[in-house]
Amino acid sequence: MLEKEIEELKNECLSCQKCELCSGRHNVVFGVGNPKAKIMFVGEGPGEQEDLQGEPFVGKSGQLLDKYLSLIDLSRNANIYIANIVKCRPPMNRDPKPEEQDICIGYLRQQVRLIKPRIIVCLGRIAAQRLISPDFRVTAQHGEFTEKGGILFMGTFHPSALLRNESNKPLALEDFQKLREKIKEEKLI
Ligand code: URA
């Protein structure tokens, strides 16, 4: 039933033409992972590789994300779900515009409604400002858990930002360790 509902939502999303991002896309990047996962990761939007392959976080930043996930026994093939705020690639990898986010966020809301995660990890400023608080500052608030509507939200550095500025990698690793602790505390896996 859950799988069917996710599939229906995905099909609706795949034919979406609600904003101009649809005109440049190769693929809609709906999301990947276990729909029964208790932990969800949310990025901002597909990059070049994601657009070409139709899956979130498969480029260089995705490889770094997979490495950090494996350090705390998480994997997109087993116990998490990964999605983005916008499902189509913004041209030249620019930030998704607020109006594009407004239009697309309904798909993410429905994904959350169906998957019912206990924890949502926001990867980077765009996701954290959209899902946690409009004035969220990653450098000041990364690794903090905030509970809203029965979901624990945590913001951390976007993997692309870590590839640009490697000095934040130890802080990001600490955030992933905090996540591991929280998962244990909550007995989620
Ligand atoms: N960056 C994101 O925010 N999401 C992806 O899927 C890939 C890169």
Short mmCIF file of C-alpha atoms and ligand atoms in Angstrom, two decimals:
data_model
loop_
_atom_site.label_atom_id
_atom_site.label_comp_id
_atom_site.label_asym_id
_atom_site.label_seq_id
_atom_site.Cartn_x
_atom_site.Cartn_y
_atom_site.Cartn_z
CA MET A 1 0.00 0.00 0.00
CA LEU A 2 2.74 2.43 1.03
CA GLU A 3 4.85 1.44 -1.98
CA LYS A 4 1.82 1.95 -4.23
CA GLU A 5 1.12 5.41 -2.82
CA ILE A 6 4.77 6.40 -3.21
CA GLU A 7 4.71 5.11 -6.78
CA GLU A 8 1.55 7.13 -7.56
CA LEU A 9 3.11 10.27 -6.11
CA LYS A 10 6.30 9.61 -8.08
CA ASN A 11 4.36 9.22 -11.31
CA GLU A 12 2.56 12.51 -10.68
CA CYS A 13 5.89 14.20 -9.97
CA LEU A 14 7.54 12.72 -13.10
CA SER A 15 5.07 14.51 -15.34
CA CYS A 16 5.10 17.78 -13.38
CA GLN A 17 5.21 20.99 -15.40
CA LYS A 18 4.30 23.43 -12.62
CA CYS A 19 7.44 25.55 -12.92
CA GLU A 20 10.03 26.50 -15.52
CA LEU A 21 12.61 24.03 -14.18
CA CYS A 22 10.79 21.30 -16.13
CA SER A 23 11.95 22.78 -19.44
CA GLY A 24 15.64 22.04 -18.89
CA ARG A 25 15.48 18.70 -17.15
CA HIS A 26 16.61 15.29 -18.37
CA ASN A 27 15.00 13.55 -15.42
CA VAL A 28 12.82 14.41 -12.45
CA VAL A 29 14.76 13.40 -9.33
CA PHE A 30 11.97 12.18 -7.06
CA GLY A 31 13.89 10.43 -4.26
CA VAL A 32 15.53 7.16 -3.36
CA GLY A 33 15.65 4.76 -0.45
CA ASN A 34 13.49 2.74 1.85
CA PRO A 35 9.95 4.20 2.09
CA LYS A 36 9.69 2.67 5.58
CA ALA A 37 12.86 4.44 6.75
CA LYS A 38 12.72 6.32 10.03
CA ILE A 39 15.50 8.67 8.90
CA MET A 40 15.23 10.97 5.93
CA PHE A 41 17.86 13.24 4.33
CA VAL A 42 16.83 16.32 2.35
CA GLY A 43 19.09 18.27 -0.02
CA GLU A 44 18.29 21.34 -2.08
CA GLY A 45 17.97 20.12 -5.65
CA PRO A 46 19.53 17.89 -8.30
CA GLY A 47 22.90 18.73 -9.85
CA GLU A 48 24.18 17.64 -13.25
CA GLN A 49 24.73 13.95 -12.48
CA GLU A 50 21.48 13.67 -10.54
CA ASP A 51 19.60 15.20 -13.49
CA LEU A 52 21.24 12.75 -15.89
CA GLN A 53 20.73 9.67 -13.70
CA GLY A 54 17.40 10.53 -12.03
CA GLU A 55 18.66 9.82 -8.51
CA PRO A 56 19.60 12.23 -5.70
CA PHE A 57 23.20 12.63 -4.56
CA VAL A 58 24.97 10.47 -7.13
CA GLY A 59 27.68 12.96 -8.14
CA LYS A 60 30.84 13.85 -6.19
CA SER A 61 28.88 15.27 -3.25
CA GLY A 62 26.78 12.09 -3.19
CA GLN A 63 29.92 9.96 -2.92
CA LEU A 64 30.96 11.96 0.13
CA LEU A 65 27.46 11.64 1.60
CA ASP A 66 27.49 7.85 1.07
CA LYS A 67 30.87 7.67 2.84
CA TYR A 68 29.59 9.60 5.87
CA LEU A 69 26.41 7.49 5.92
CA SER A 70 28.37 4.25 5.90
CA LEU A 71 30.41 5.43 8.91
CA ILE A 72 27.22 5.36 10.98
CA ASP A 73 25.73 2.24 9.40
CA LEU A 74 23.26 4.06 7.19
CA SER A 75 22.72 3.37 3.52
CA ARG A 76 20.31 4.55 0.83
CA ASN A 77 19.79 0.88 -0.04
CA ALA A 78 18.65 -0.11 3.42
CA ASN A 79 17.55 2.24 6.16
CA ILE A 80 17.17 5.84 4.95
CA TYR A 81 15.29 7.83 2.33
CA ILE A 82 16.87 10.73 0.40
CA ALA A 83 15.00 13.53 -1.37
CA ASN A 84 15.40 17.18 -2.31
CA ILE A 85 13.44 20.39 -1.84
CA VAL A 86 13.11 20.77 -5.63
CA LYS A 87 12.94 17.76 -7.91
CA CYS A 88 14.33 19.28 -11.13
CA ARG A 89 17.82 20.70 -11.67
CA PRO A 90 18.13 24.48 -11.46
CA PRO A 91 20.18 25.72 -14.45
CA MET A 92 23.93 26.12 -13.80
CA ASN A 93 23.33 24.68 -10.31
CA ARG A 94 21.97 28.00 -9.04
CA ASP A 95 19.96 28.00 -5.81
CA PRO A 96 16.32 27.07 -6.39
CA LYS A 97 14.24 30.27 -6.35
CA PRO A 98 11.79 30.69 -3.45
CA GLU A 99 8.86 30.43 -5.86
CA GLU A 100 10.26 27.18 -7.34
CA GLN A 101 10.61 25.84 -3.79
CA ASP A 102 7.04 26.93 -2.97
CA ILE A 103 5.71 25.07 -5.99
CA CYS A 104 7.75 21.89 -5.45
CA ILE A 105 7.63 21.55 -1.66
CA GLY A 106 4.20 19.91 -1.84
CA TYR A 107 5.84 16.76 -3.25
CA LEU A 108 8.29 16.64 -0.34
CA ARG A 109 5.46 17.20 2.15
CA GLN A 110 3.60 14.26 0.65
CA GLN A 111 6.76 12.14 0.76
CA VAL A 112 7.12 12.98 4.46
CA ARG A 113 3.44 12.25 5.10
CA LEU A 114 3.78 8.79 3.53
CA ILE A 115 7.22 7.84 4.85
CA LYS A 116 6.63 9.22 8.37
CA PRO A 117 10.29 9.67 9.35
CA ARG A 118 11.21 10.31 12.99
CA ILE A 119 14.35 12.24 11.96
CA ILE A 120 14.91 14.57 9.01
CA VAL A 121 18.49 15.68 8.33
CA CYS A 122 18.65 18.87 6.27
CA LEU A 123 21.73 18.96 4.06
CA GLY A 124 22.74 22.61 3.73
CA ARG A 125 21.22 26.04 4.15
CA ILE A 126 18.42 25.83 1.59
CA ALA A 127 16.87 22.69 3.11
CA ALA A 128 17.45 23.82 6.70
CA GLN A 129 15.95 27.28 6.13
CA ARG A 130 12.98 25.76 4.39
CA LEU A 131 12.29 22.94 6.86
CA ILE A 132 13.66 24.17 10.20
CA SER A 133 13.63 27.95 10.31
CA PRO A 134 14.00 30.74 7.72
CA ASP A 135 16.92 32.24 9.64
CA PHE A 136 18.79 28.94 10.18
CA ARG A 137 22.58 29.42 10.10
CA VAL A 138 24.42 26.20 9.29
CA THR A 139 27.72 27.36 10.78
CA ALA A 140 26.07 28.28 14.10
CA GLN A 141 23.29 25.69 14.41
CA HIS A 142 24.56 22.54 12.68
CA GLY A 143 24.13 19.35 14.71
CA GLU A 144 21.26 20.71 16.84
CA PHE A 145 18.02 18.74 17.00
CA THR A 146 14.70 20.61 16.95
CA GLU A 147 11.39 18.79 17.31
CA LYS A 148 8.43 19.95 15.22
CA GLY A 149 5.22 18.04 14.63
CA GLY A 150 6.67 14.82 16.02
CA ILE A 151 9.75 14.97 13.77
CA LEU A 152 13.29 15.67 14.95
CA PHE A 153 15.04 18.01 12.50
CA MET A 154 18.80 18.49 12.29
CA GLY A 155 20.73 20.71 9.88
CA THR A 156 24.27 20.01 8.77
CA PHE A 157 26.72 21.07 6.10
CA HIS A 158 25.87 20.34 2.48
CA PRO A 159 28.35 17.77 1.10
CA SER A 160 29.16 20.13 -1.82
CA ALA A 161 30.08 22.83 0.70
CA LEU A 162 32.38 20.32 2.42
CA LEU A 163 34.09 19.59 -0.90
CA ARG A 164 34.67 23.34 -1.34
CA ASN A 165 35.75 23.92 2.27
CA GLU A 166 37.32 20.80 3.73
CA SER A 167 38.02 22.48 7.07
CA ASN A 168 34.37 21.89 8.05
CA LYS A 169 34.60 18.12 7.55
CA PRO A 170 35.42 17.35 11.22
CA LEU A 171 32.34 19.36 12.29
CA ALA A 172 30.17 17.46 9.81
CA LEU A 173 31.53 14.15 11.09
CA GLU A 174 30.60 15.22 14.63
CA ASP A 175 27.05 15.91 13.38
CA PHE A 176 26.87 12.41 11.91
CA GLN A 177 28.05 10.95 15.23
CA LYS A 178 25.33 12.95 17.03
CA LEU A 179 22.87 11.53 14.55
CA ARG A 180 24.10 8.02 15.32
CA GLU A 181 23.57 8.66 19.05
CA LYS A 182 20.06 9.97 18.46
CA ILE A 183 19.20 6.95 16.32
CA LYS A 184 20.36 4.66 19.13
CA GLU A 185 18.53 6.68 21.80
CA GLU A 186 15.32 6.50 19.77
CA LYS A 187 15.92 2.83 18.85
CA LEU A 188 15.26 3.61 15.19
CA ILE A 189 17.41 0.88 13.63
N1 URA B 1 22.90 18.49 -4.18
C1 URA B 1 21.66 18.40 -3.65
O1 URA B 1 21.26 19.23 -2.86
N2 URA B 1 20.91 17.37 -4.00
C2 URA B 1 21.31 16.41 -4.84
O2 URA B 1 20.56 15.49 -5.11
C3 URA B 1 22.62 16.52 -5.37
C4 URA B 1 23.38 17.57 -5.04
#
